[in-house]
């Protein structure tokens, strides 16, 4: 498939997709991240390198670089939380998706912001988080969060209605940041994957994965 990875970072996701046989275009604004992605790509076999194109640019300017409907899949993972006004970005990304194609979003879940302070015994923090739309991440940066119902309406409005959604980091988002990886990582991932597609657990996940299909 033709994949556009917006906010590709160091190219980890793009390289995985290229190794699986897809043609991937990564867009990244940060020059340091672009350099890291290019270095990682250079270490790959030629067959993989030929499947990846890296573009330094803002995800809001996809219309400058690509024609509408150029991609079967558009990924925007971990980006909206750093964008103050996400609607123009989402509308532009939807235009890049071919009819029947997928728009995939990974966002911070605003409906679960009280979980981490609450489970940590920070009762005042939990109360304040119920109406919040942002939280501080592990690096101390304030990141914006989105609500499922709001993004569902947005996807309807841009012609890529919600097809499926999942919770991500249902259990692990509330763990202490310095907890080491478990010995049985596979079991943890299996538990997270099941919780992420099962009610009521997925609704309190730290992140939401939304999949919209272009009409």
XYZ file of N, CA, C and O in Angstrom:
860
model
N 0.828 -1.198 0.000
C 0.000 0.000 0.000
C 0.867 1.255 0.000
O 2.026 1.230 0.378
N 0.258 2.358 -0.404
C 0.906 3.673 -0.361
C 0.559 4.305 0.986
O -0.603 4.586 1.262
N 1.582 4.514 1.816
C 1.365 4.965 3.193
C 2.026 6.317 3.408
O 3.183 6.522 3.041
N 1.277 7.242 4.024
C 1.832 8.521 4.451
C 1.912 8.516 5.971
O 0.898 8.339 6.652
N 3.110 8.697 6.505
C 3.340 8.690 7.950
C 3.679 10.112 8.378
O 4.803 10.576 8.214
N 2.694 10.814 8.928
C 2.864 12.216 9.319
C 3.393 12.277 10.748
O 2.821 11.686 11.657
N 4.494 13.011 10.928
C 5.167 13.022 12.219
C 5.960 11.743 12.390
O 5.895 11.089 13.424
N 6.728 11.406 11.379
C 7.406 10.104 11.340
C 8.516 9.969 12.371
O 8.960 8.856 12.667
N 8.965 11.098 12.949
C 9.999 11.022 13.989
C 11.284 10.418 13.461
O 11.795 10.818 12.418
N 11.796 9.425 14.166
C 13.044 8.771 13.761
C 12.814 7.662 12.741
O 13.744 6.941 12.397
N 11.581 7.523 12.282
C 11.302 6.583 11.195
C 11.034 5.160 11.621
O 10.994 4.263 10.766
N 10.835 4.906 12.904
C 10.641 3.534 13.386
C 9.430 2.888 12.719
O 9.501 1.777 12.188
N 8.311 3.590 12.743
C 7.085 3.052 12.155
C 7.207 2.915 10.641
O 6.788 1.917 10.053
N 7.791 3.922 10.001
C 7.951 3.890 8.547
C 8.806 2.703 8.110
O 8.494 2.022 7.122
N 9.874 2.426 8.844
C 10.751 1.315 8.476
C 10.047 -0.033 8.670
O 10.212 -0.940 7.849
N 9.267 -0.161 9.714
C 8.525 -1.413 9.911
C 7.577 -1.668 8.745
O 7.443 -2.790 8.252
N 6.914 -0.612 8.305
C 5.974 -0.762 7.196
C 6.705 -1.066 5.893
O 6.242 -1.862 5.076
N 7.856 -0.416 5.688
C 8.635 -0.689 4.477
C 9.138 -2.128 4.459
O 9.143 -2.783 3.407
N 9.543 -2.635 5.613
C 9.998 -4.031 5.676
C 8.871 -4.994 5.366
O 9.103 -6.115 4.915
N 7.627 -4.554 5.626
C 6.456 -5.386 5.326
C 6.029 -5.275 3.866
O 5.063 -5.919 3.463
N 6.736 -4.453 3.078
C 6.480 -4.380 1.649
C 5.725 -3.156 1.180
O 5.427 -3.044 -0.016
N 5.423 -2.208 2.075
C 4.643 -1.041 1.680
C 5.544 0.105 1.210
O 6.714 0.182 1.585
N 4.977 0.976 0.386
C 5.660 2.188 -0.045
C 5.310 3.302 0.946
O 4.149 3.668 1.085
N 6.317 3.838 1.631
C 6.063 4.743 2.749
C 6.700 6.106 2.501
O 7.869 6.199 2.128
N 5.906 7.147 2.722
C 6.411 8.520 2.716
C 6.302 9.065 4.128
O 5.211 9.107 4.700
N 7.423 9.458 4.691
C 7.430 10.012 6.042
C 7.593 11.520 6.013
O 8.468 12.034 5.304
N 6.756 12.235 6.745
C 6.837 13.695 6.844
C 7.183 14.047 8.288
O 6.519 13.599 9.219
N 8.220 14.845 8.455
C 8.674 15.229 9.797
C 9.195 16.662 9.763
O 9.958 17.026 8.861
N 8.811 17.460 10.758
C 9.195 18.865 10.807
C 10.551 19.078 11.458
O 11.316 19.949 11.051
N 10.883 18.285 12.463
C 12.102 18.482 13.249
C 13.333 18.016 12.457
O 13.451 16.831 12.137
N 14.273 18.926 12.156
C 15.452 18.535 11.376
C 16.270 17.427 12.028
O 16.813 16.565 11.335
N 16.369 17.444 13.364
C 17.139 16.409 14.059
C 16.490 15.043 13.869
O 17.187 14.029 13.682
N 15.180 14.999 13.945
C 14.469 13.746 13.731
C 14.630 13.256 12.292
O 14.798 12.059 12.041
N 14.576 14.181 11.337
C 14.760 13.804 9.930
C 16.149 13.205 9.719
O 16.307 12.188 9.031
N 17.148 13.806 10.327
C 18.517 13.287 10.211
C 18.613 11.887 10.805
O 19.249 10.993 10.227
N 17.978 11.683 11.953
C 17.996 10.361 12.581
C 17.277 9.340 11.721
O 17.724 8.189 11.580
N 16.158 9.738 11.125
C 15.414 8.817 10.260
C 16.229 8.456 9.021
O 16.250 7.287 8.587
N 16.915 9.436 8.462
C 17.746 9.167 7.279
C 18.911 8.242 7.616
O 19.281 7.375 6.823
N 19.486 8.421 8.798
C 20.574 7.543 9.223
C 20.079 6.115 9.407
O 20.743 5.150 9.006
N 18.904 5.965 10.019
C 18.338 4.626 10.201
C 18.009 3.990 8.859
O 18.240 2.792 8.653
N 17.489 4.794 7.934
C 17.154 4.272 6.608
C 18.405 3.846 5.850
O 18.404 2.820 5.153
N 19.487 4.600 6.009
C 20.732 4.282 5.297
C 21.298 2.937 5.713
O 22.043 2.303 4.950
N 20.957 2.475 6.915
C 21.464 1.195 7.406
C 20.649 0.010 6.903
O 21.019 -1.144 7.145
N 19.556 0.276 6.197
C 18.693 -0.783 5.693
C 19.162 -1.285 4.328
O 19.855 -0.573 3.601
N 18.791 -2.508 3.953
C 19.105 -3.005 2.605
C 18.468 -2.108 1.539
O 17.473 -1.416 1.795
N 19.008 -2.164 0.343
C 18.547 -1.271 -0.721
C 17.060 -1.450 -1.008
O 16.348 -0.471 -1.273
N 16.578 -2.678 -0.955
C 15.166 -2.918 -1.229
C 14.254 -2.174 -0.282
O 13.179 -1.706 -0.675
N 14.679 -2.052 0.980
C 13.905 -1.300 1.967
C 14.055 0.193 1.710
O 13.082 0.948 1.749
N 15.270 0.630 1.455
C 15.515 2.057 1.205
C 14.688 2.571 0.038
O 14.182 3.696 0.072
N 14.536 1.751 -0.975
C 13.789 2.182 -2.157
C 12.298 2.357 -1.890
O 11.596 2.978 -2.699
N 11.826 1.824 -0.786
C 10.394 1.924 -0.472
C 10.065 3.113 0.423
O 8.898 3.346 0.725
N 11.075 3.859 0.850
C 10.841 4.942 1.812
C 11.299 6.277 1.234
O 12.397 6.399 0.694
N 10.431 7.276 1.383
C 10.771 8.650 1.022
C 10.562 9.503 2.257
O 9.518 9.414 2.916
N 11.551 10.329 2.597
C 11.462 11.203 3.765
C 11.361 12.655 3.307
O 12.151 13.108 2.470
N 10.390 13.366 3.843
C 10.155 14.763 3.489
C 10.190 15.603 4.758
O 9.462 15.314 5.712
N 11.034 16.634 4.787
C 11.028 17.540 5.920
C 9.956 18.593 5.688
O 9.997 19.344 4.703
N 8.970 18.626 6.568
C 7.882 19.584 6.392
C 6.856 19.443 7.487
O 6.892 18.526 8.303
N 5.930 20.366 7.495
C 4.848 20.409 8.478
C 3.693 19.555 7.966
O 3.315 19.648 6.796
N 3.118 18.747 8.847
C 2.003 17.909 8.449
C 0.802 18.687 7.969
O -0.068 18.144 7.272
N 0.730 19.972 8.324
C -0.381 20.802 7.875
C -0.214 21.265 6.437
O -1.127 21.865 5.858
N 0.956 20.993 5.840
C 1.236 21.435 4.479
C 1.292 20.273 3.494
O 1.981 20.352 2.470
N 0.581 19.189 3.788
C 0.627 18.029 2.882
C 0.134 18.379 1.489
O 0.583 17.807 0.495
N -0.791 19.346 1.383
C -1.302 19.743 0.074
C -0.249 20.366 -0.809
O -0.408 20.398 -2.034
N 0.822 20.862 -0.208
C 1.919 21.440 -0.982
C 2.744 20.341 -1.646
O 3.271 20.509 -2.752
N 2.864 19.207 -0.991
C 3.756 18.137 -1.452
C 3.054 17.032 -2.241
O 3.689 16.383 -3.079
N 1.769 16.819 -1.984
C 1.101 15.641 -2.555
C -0.258 16.014 -3.146
O -0.906 16.968 -2.706
N -0.690 15.226 -4.120
C -2.003 15.410 -4.715
C -3.067 14.748 -3.844
O -2.784 13.769 -3.148
N -4.285 15.246 -3.868
C -5.368 14.601 -3.112
C -5.523 13.137 -3.515
O -5.371 12.774 -4.685
N -5.824 12.294 -2.535
C -6.051 10.873 -2.816
C -4.810 10.088 -3.168
O -4.897 9.012 -3.770
N -3.631 10.581 -2.760
C -2.374 9.928 -3.151
C -2.028 8.701 -2.328
O -1.123 7.947 -2.699
N -2.732 8.478 -1.203
C -2.316 7.415 -0.286
C -3.489 6.520 0.107
O -4.616 6.975 0.270
N -3.167 5.238 0.265
C -4.160 4.271 0.728
C -4.340 4.350 2.243
O -5.414 4.040 2.763
N -3.274 4.731 2.940
C -3.298 4.837 4.396
C -2.547 6.102 4.797
O -1.450 6.366 4.295
N -3.151 6.887 5.688
C -2.474 8.052 6.264
C -2.421 7.854 7.776
O -3.454 7.677 8.427
N -1.216 7.879 8.329
C -1.003 7.694 9.753
C -0.651 9.026 10.405
O 0.207 9.760 9.904
N -1.309 9.315 11.512
C -1.007 10.519 12.293
C -1.006 10.088 13.755
O -2.001 10.224 14.465
N 0.108 9.550 14.192
C 0.212 8.927 15.512
C 1.054 9.778 16.446
O 2.215 10.069 16.160
N 0.455 10.205 17.568
C 1.192 10.991 18.544
C 1.493 12.402 18.098
O 2.434 13.024 18.608
N 0.703 12.923 17.160
C 0.938 14.261 16.615
C -0.091 15.263 17.119
O 0.255 16.379 17.506
N -1.360 14.880 17.124
C -2.415 15.833 17.481
C -2.218 16.407 18.878
O -2.624 17.535 19.146
N -1.600 15.658 19.769
C -1.392 16.134 21.132
C -0.450 17.335 21.193
O -0.396 18.039 22.194
N 0.283 17.575 20.099
C 1.204 18.712 20.050
C 0.689 19.832 19.149
O 1.418 20.798 18.886
N -0.554 19.698 18.671
C -1.134 20.681 17.756
C -2.272 21.400 18.471
O -3.219 20.766 18.936
N -2.186 22.716 18.528
C -3.187 23.489 19.273
C -4.561 23.443 18.598
O -5.587 23.313 19.267
N -4.581 23.555 17.274
C -5.836 23.515 16.514
C -5.764 22.359 15.520
O -5.253 22.520 14.417
N -6.274 21.183 15.875
C -6.071 20.004 15.026
C -6.979 19.914 13.806
O -6.663 19.192 12.866
N -8.108 20.625 13.790
C -9.077 20.432 12.715
C -8.513 20.714 11.317
O -8.747 19.920 10.387
N -7.778 21.814 11.084
C -7.210 22.028 9.749
C -6.248 20.926 9.331
O -6.227 20.516 8.163
N -5.449 20.442 10.288
C -4.527 19.344 9.987
C -5.296 18.104 9.560
O -4.985 17.477 8.546
N -6.333 17.747 10.305
C -7.101 16.549 9.992
C -7.809 16.671 8.651
O -7.866 15.703 7.879
N -8.354 17.840 8.361
C -9.024 18.032 7.077
C -8.046 17.854 5.923
O -8.368 17.223 4.900
N -6.836 18.388 6.086
C -5.825 18.226 5.047
C -5.400 16.783 4.873
O -5.214 16.304 3.744
N -5.261 16.058 5.986
C -4.861 14.656 5.897
C -5.951 13.813 5.237
O -5.657 12.894 4.466
N -7.207 14.121 5.540
C -8.306 13.366 4.935
C -8.295 13.509 3.422
O -8.620 12.560 2.698
N -7.911 14.673 2.940
C -7.850 14.870 1.484
C -6.760 14.035 0.841
O -6.817 13.739 -0.362
N -5.765 13.636 1.614
C -4.682 12.815 1.068
C -5.077 11.347 0.911
O -4.393 10.590 0.227
N -6.174 10.934 1.562
C -6.587 9.533 1.578
C -7.407 9.208 0.341
O -8.369 9.913 0.007
N -7.050 8.131 -0.353
C -7.807 7.679 -1.513
C -9.168 7.151 -1.067
O -9.326 6.713 0.079
N -10.184 7.170 -1.946
C -11.497 6.615 -1.585
C -11.373 5.181 -1.081
O -10.690 4.354 -1.681
N -11.993 4.915 0.072
C -11.889 3.593 0.679
C -10.655 3.405 1.524
O -10.493 2.359 2.163
N -9.780 4.432 1.565
C -8.540 4.332 2.326
C -8.746 4.665 3.793
O -9.827 5.070 4.233
N -7.677 4.498 4.562
C -7.732 4.581 6.022
C -6.985 5.796 6.542
O -5.852 6.056 6.133
N -7.632 6.523 7.454
C -6.978 7.586 8.218
C -6.844 7.091 9.648
O -7.842 6.844 10.329
N -5.606 6.925 10.120
C -5.330 6.324 11.428
C -4.759 7.377 12.365
O -3.746 8.013 12.063
N -5.431 7.551 13.521
C -5.017 8.556 14.501
C -4.698 7.898 15.827
O -5.416 6.998 16.272
N -3.635 8.343 16.473
C -3.324 7.942 17.843
C -3.248 9.210 18.666
O -2.407 10.081 18.403
N -4.153 9.335 19.673
C -4.287 10.583 20.410
C -4.298 10.307 21.910
O -4.594 9.195 22.359
N -4.013 11.329 22.691
C -4.168 11.254 24.137
C -5.656 11.306 24.474
O -6.395 12.082 23.905
N -6.095 10.441 25.382
C -7.502 10.291 25.718
C -7.899 11.266 26.830
O -7.561 11.072 27.998
N -8.653 12.309 26.474
C -9.058 13.309 27.458
C -10.050 12.754 28.472
O -10.165 13.282 29.580
N -10.761 11.693 28.103
C -11.746 11.115 29.016
C -11.110 10.251 30.102
O -11.822 9.718 30.963
N -9.786 10.082 30.054
C -9.107 9.240 31.043
C -8.021 9.984 31.809
O -7.200 9.361 32.480
N -8.012 11.307 31.732
C -6.926 12.065 32.354
C -6.914 11.959 33.879
O -5.879 12.177 34.511
N -8.041 11.610 34.476
C -8.079 11.494 35.940
C -7.550 10.155 36.434
O -7.314 9.993 37.644
N -7.353 9.193 35.545
C -6.958 7.856 35.972
C -5.585 7.832 36.629
O -5.419 7.256 37.717
N -4.597 8.437 35.999
C -3.221 8.360 36.525
C -3.104 9.025 37.900
O -2.608 8.399 38.844
N -3.541 10.291 38.077
C -3.441 10.875 39.415
C -4.320 10.150 40.430
O -3.949 9.997 41.592
N -5.498 9.674 39.998
C -6.391 8.993 40.922
C -5.794 7.696 41.441
O -5.804 7.425 42.653
N -5.242 6.898 40.541
C -4.643 5.632 40.958
C -3.352 5.851 41.742
O -2.913 4.966 42.472
N -2.767 7.034 41.588
C -1.562 7.360 42.346
C -1.861 8.022 43.677
O -0.929 8.404 44.395
N -3.147 8.174 44.014
C -3.506 8.768 45.288
C -3.499 10.283 45.308
O -3.590 10.895 46.374
N -3.405 10.898 44.134
C -3.427 12.359 44.046
C -4.872 12.780 43.805
O -5.310 12.972 42.677
N -5.622 12.929 44.887
C -7.062 13.158 44.759
C -7.377 14.534 44.190
O -8.304 14.661 43.371
N -6.628 15.541 44.579
C -6.851 16.873 44.021
C -6.543 16.882 42.527
O -7.271 17.481 41.730
N -5.454 16.210 42.155
C -5.100 16.124 40.743
C -6.160 15.398 39.932
O -6.465 15.770 38.796
N -6.736 14.349 40.520
C -7.788 13.609 39.834
C -9.013 14.487 39.617
O -9.598 14.501 38.519
N -9.411 15.234 40.650
C -10.570 16.111 40.518
C -10.347 17.168 39.440
O -11.236 17.460 38.637
N -9.161 17.729 39.416
C -8.856 18.758 38.418
C -8.811 18.189 37.004
O -9.089 18.889 36.031
N -8.467 16.916 36.886
C -8.284 16.312 35.567
C -9.595 15.978 34.872
O -9.613 15.793 33.646
N -10.690 15.882 35.613
C -11.955 15.501 34.975
C -12.349 16.453 33.856
O -12.887 16.027 32.837
N -12.108 17.726 34.042
C -12.497 18.717 33.034
C -11.310 19.220 32.225
O -11.449 20.160 31.433
N -10.157 18.607 32.409
C -8.952 19.067 31.715
C -8.916 18.562 30.279
O -9.575 17.585 29.923
N -8.134 19.233 29.462
C -7.923 18.799 28.079
C -6.434 18.713 27.768
O -6.032 18.739 26.601
N -5.610 18.605 28.812
C -4.162 18.482 28.624
C -3.560 17.840 29.861
O -4.166 17.836 30.940
N -2.351 17.264 29.701
C -1.606 16.719 30.830
C -0.124 16.819 30.518
O 0.270 17.034 29.362
N 0.693 16.654 31.530
C 2.140 16.680 31.323
C 2.629 15.274 31.032
O 2.267 14.319 31.719
N 3.461 15.144 29.989
C 3.970 13.834 29.638
C 5.226 13.521 30.437
O 5.607 14.262 31.353
N 5.885 12.403 30.103
C 7.059 11.976 30.843
C 8.227 12.933 30.739
O 9.146 12.889 31.559
N 8.210 13.815 29.736
C 9.282 14.795 29.564
C 8.945 16.136 30.202
O 9.712 17.085 30.093
N 7.785 16.187 30.869
C 7.383 17.420 31.512
C 6.702 18.405 30.584
O 6.421 19.544 30.979
N 6.428 17.996 29.355
C 5.760 18.875 28.400
C 4.246 18.718 28.523
O 3.743 17.608 28.697
N 3.542 19.814 28.394
C 2.089 19.743 28.422
C 1.578 19.338 27.045
O 1.896 19.990 26.042
N 0.817 18.251 26.994
C 0.293 17.760 25.719
C -1.232 17.800 25.756
O -1.856 17.529 26.784
N -1.818 18.141 24.619
C -3.261 18.255 24.514
C -3.897 16.877 24.426
O -3.279 15.918 23.980
N -5.132 16.776 24.851
C -5.853 15.501 24.791
C -7.168 15.707 24.045
O -7.695 16.820 23.969
N -7.688 14.625 23.478
C -8.920 14.676 22.690
C -9.951 13.719 23.263
O -9.616 12.699 23.855
N -11.215 14.051 23.031
C -12.321 13.193 23.460
C -12.851 12.406 22.260
O -12.937 12.923 21.146
N -13.215 11.156 22.515
C -13.677 10.273 21.462
C -14.870 10.871 20.715
O -14.910 10.854 19.482
N -15.835 11.408 21.443
C -17.032 11.927 20.770
C -16.698 13.121 19.878
O -17.299 13.292 18.807
N -15.739 13.936 20.303
C -15.358 15.099 19.494
C -14.667 14.670 18.213
O -14.988 15.164 17.116
N -13.732 13.739 18.311
C -13.025 13.275 17.114
C -13.948 12.491 16.189
O -13.788 12.528 14.975
N -14.916 11.781 16.759
C -15.885 11.067 15.926
C -16.654 12.060 15.050
O -16.845 11.840 13.845
N -17.078 13.169 15.656
C -17.789 14.198 14.898
C -16.877 14.833 13.855
O -17.300 15.113 12.724
N -15.615 15.051 14.215
C -14.664 15.638 13.270
C -14.445 14.724 12.073
O -14.444 15.184 10.924
N -14.265 13.445 12.318
C -14.061 12.500 11.223
C -15.277 12.447 10.301
O -15.136 12.351 9.075
N -16.468 12.510 10.868
C -17.676 12.573 10.040
C -17.642 13.808 9.147
O -17.980 13.748 7.961
N -17.229 14.933 9.737
C -17.249 16.191 9.011
C -16.235 16.287 7.892
O -16.425 17.072 6.957
N -15.155 15.517 7.963
C -14.120 15.588 6.916
C -14.214 14.415 5.949
O -13.309 14.197 5.134
N -15.297 13.666 6.019
C -15.523 12.607 5.042
C -14.746 11.337 5.274
O -14.541 10.549 4.346
N -14.322 11.100 6.519
C -13.619 9.861 6.865
C -14.211 9.327 8.155
O -13.548 9.301 9.189
N -15.485 8.899 8.125
C -16.175 8.518 9.366
C -15.484 7.380 10.101
O -14.837 6.523 9.496
N -15.658 7.391 11.423
C -15.017 6.400 12.282
C -15.477 4.996 11.922
O -16.665 4.709 11.844
N -14.514 4.110 11.706
C -14.793 2.711 11.380
C -14.568 1.807 12.589
O -15.326 0.864 12.824
N -13.513 2.086 13.350
C -13.197 1.292 14.538
C -12.312 2.130 15.447
O -11.639 3.056 14.998
N -12.345 1.814 16.747
C -11.443 2.504 17.672
C -11.000 1.541 18.764
O -11.690 0.589 19.086
N -9.823 1.838 19.314
C -9.200 0.957 20.297
C -8.564 1.792 21.411
O -8.194 2.946 21.206
N -8.425 1.195 22.575
C -7.656 1.798 23.651
C -6.216 1.323 23.581
O -5.947 0.166 23.249
N -5.297 2.204 23.878
C -3.861 1.883 23.886
C -3.302 2.282 25.244
O -3.560 3.380 25.726
N -2.546 1.388 25.860
C -1.998 1.588 27.206
C -3.125 1.684 28.230
O -3.232 2.654 28.974
N -3.954 0.676 28.256
C -5.042 0.618 29.231
C -4.474 0.465 30.643
O -4.878 1.166 31.571
N -3.552 -0.470 30.816
C -2.973 -0.746 32.131
C -1.655 -0.006 32.355
O -1.406 0.535 33.429
N -0.815 0.029 31.359
C 0.546 0.519 31.553
C 0.637 2.037 31.630
O 1.643 2.565 32.107
N -0.383 2.762 31.191
C -0.292 4.220 31.242
C -0.292 4.738 32.675
O 0.208 5.821 32.943
N -0.849 3.962 33.585
C -0.896 4.389 34.986
C 0.263 3.839 35.808
O 0.345 4.091 37.005
N 1.165 3.078 35.179
C 2.329 2.556 35.889
C 3.361 3.667 36.075
O 3.409 4.631 35.310
N 4.182 3.528 37.079
C 5.253 4.503 37.295
C 6.193 4.511 36.101
O 6.452 3.477 35.476
N 6.713 5.696 35.773
C 7.545 5.831 34.583
C 8.846 5.041 34.672
O 9.449 4.704 33.654
N 9.308 4.745 35.887
C 10.599 4.078 36.037
C 10.468 2.567 36.255
O 11.430 1.898 36.603
N 9.265 2.018 36.038
C 9.092 0.578 36.188
C 9.763 -0.129 35.015
O 9.513 0.203 33.859
N 10.653 -1.117 35.262
C 11.323 -1.804 34.158
C 10.351 -2.684 33.387
O 9.280 -3.035 33.875
N 10.730 -3.019 32.169
C 9.904 -3.903 31.348
C 9.793 -5.264 32.030
O 10.758 -5.758 32.615
N 8.609 -5.869 31.990
C 8.442 -7.175 32.642
C 9.202 -8.259 31.909
O 9.527 -8.132 30.718
N 9.478 -9.355 32.625
C 10.161 -10.475 31.995
C 9.299 -11.096 30.897
O 9.807 -11.541 29.878
N 7.988 -11.150 31.125
C 7.085 -11.734 30.148
C 6.353 -10.619 29.404
O 5.170 -10.359 29.624
N 7.068 -9.941 28.516
C 6.503 -8.821 27.786
C 5.339 -9.270 26.897
O 4.363 -8.538 26.720
N 5.446 -10.483 26.356
C 4.387 -10.985 25.486
C 3.045 -11.071 26.196
O 2.002 -10.758 25.614
N 3.067 -11.497 27.456
C 1.823 -11.589 28.217
C 1.241 -10.203 28.473
O 0.027 -10.000 28.363
N 2.103 -9.251 28.808
C 1.643 -7.885 29.014
C 0.991 -7.343 27.740
O -0.090 -6.746 27.781
N 1.644 -7.539 26.602
C 1.103 -7.033 25.342
C -0.223 -7.700 24.988
O -1.135 -7.049 24.471
N -0.341 -8.986 25.279
C -1.604 -9.698 25.006
C -2.723 -9.131 25.872
O -3.861 -8.957 25.408
N -2.411 -8.837 27.141
C -3.411 -8.254 28.031
C -3.813 -6.864 27.554
O -5.001 -6.503 27.552
N -2.833 -6.057 27.136
C -3.131 -4.722 26.631
C -3.962 -4.785 25.348
O -4.925 -4.027 25.176
N -3.607 -5.696 24.456
C -4.336 -5.792 23.183
C -5.786 -6.178 23.416
O -6.699 -5.620 22.799
N -6.023 -7.120 24.325
C -7.398 -7.525 24.595
C -8.181 -6.413 25.284
O -9.329 -6.136 24.940
N -7.566 -5.770 26.264
C -8.249 -4.673 26.955
C -8.550 -3.530 26.001
O -9.593 -2.870 26.105
N -7.657 -3.325 25.043
C -7.816 -2.223 24.106
C -8.979 -2.376 23.151
O -9.387 -1.393 22.513
N -9.521 -3.576 23.025
C -10.685 -3.774 22.157
C -11.903 -4.255 22.944
O -12.874 -4.733 22.359
N -11.865 -4.129 24.263
C -12.932 -4.633 25.114
C -13.491 -3.518 25.994
O -12.731 -2.817 26.670
N -14.813 -3.369 25.977
C -15.459 -2.438 26.916
C -15.590 -3.098 28.277
O -15.782 -4.303 28.351
N -15.500 -2.356 29.373
C -15.329 -0.899 29.467
C -13.884 -0.443 29.511
O -13.610 0.750 29.625
N -12.952 -1.399 29.406
C -11.542 -1.075 29.615
C -11.002 -0.053 28.623
O -10.251 0.865 28.998
N -11.358 -0.217 27.360
C -10.746 0.646 26.347
C -11.086 2.126 26.557
O -10.344 3.007 26.145
N -12.215 2.403 27.197
C -12.619 3.787 27.403
C -11.753 4.552 28.373
O -11.784 5.788 28.394
N -10.964 3.841 29.213
C -10.094 4.528 30.171
C -8.617 4.362 29.811
O -7.740 4.582 30.636
N -8.346 3.987 28.573
C -6.959 3.876 28.114
C -6.303 5.244 28.067
O -6.962 6.263 27.859
N -5.000 5.266 28.244
C -4.285 6.523 28.180
C -4.306 7.162 26.798
O -4.311 8.379 26.647
N -4.338 6.306 25.771
C -4.364 6.761 24.384
C -5.518 6.099 23.647
O -5.975 5.006 24.042
N -5.963 6.726 22.588
C -7.000 6.156 21.725
C -6.463 6.025 20.309
O -5.782 6.917 19.799
N -6.768 4.892 19.668
C -6.441 4.661 18.272
C -7.736 4.664 17.492
O -8.581 3.786 17.672
N -7.911 5.653 16.623
C -9.130 5.798 15.833
C -8.829 5.546 14.357
O -7.824 6.037 13.833
N -9.690 4.781 13.713
C -9.529 4.448 12.303
C -10.739 4.962 11.527
O -11.857 4.462 11.712
N -10.538 5.952 10.683
C -11.594 6.469 9.836
C -11.392 5.997 8.412
O -10.255 5.859 7.951
N -12.480 5.729 7.691
C -12.416 5.260 6.312
C -12.969 6.338 5.391
O -14.091 6.824 5.585
N -12.195 6.700 4.403
C -12.584 7.751 3.459
C -13.734 7.286 2.578
O -13.668 6.211 1.968
N -14.799 8.078 2.518
C -15.952 7.722 1.702
C -15.710 7.929 0.219
O -14.735 8.530 -0.188
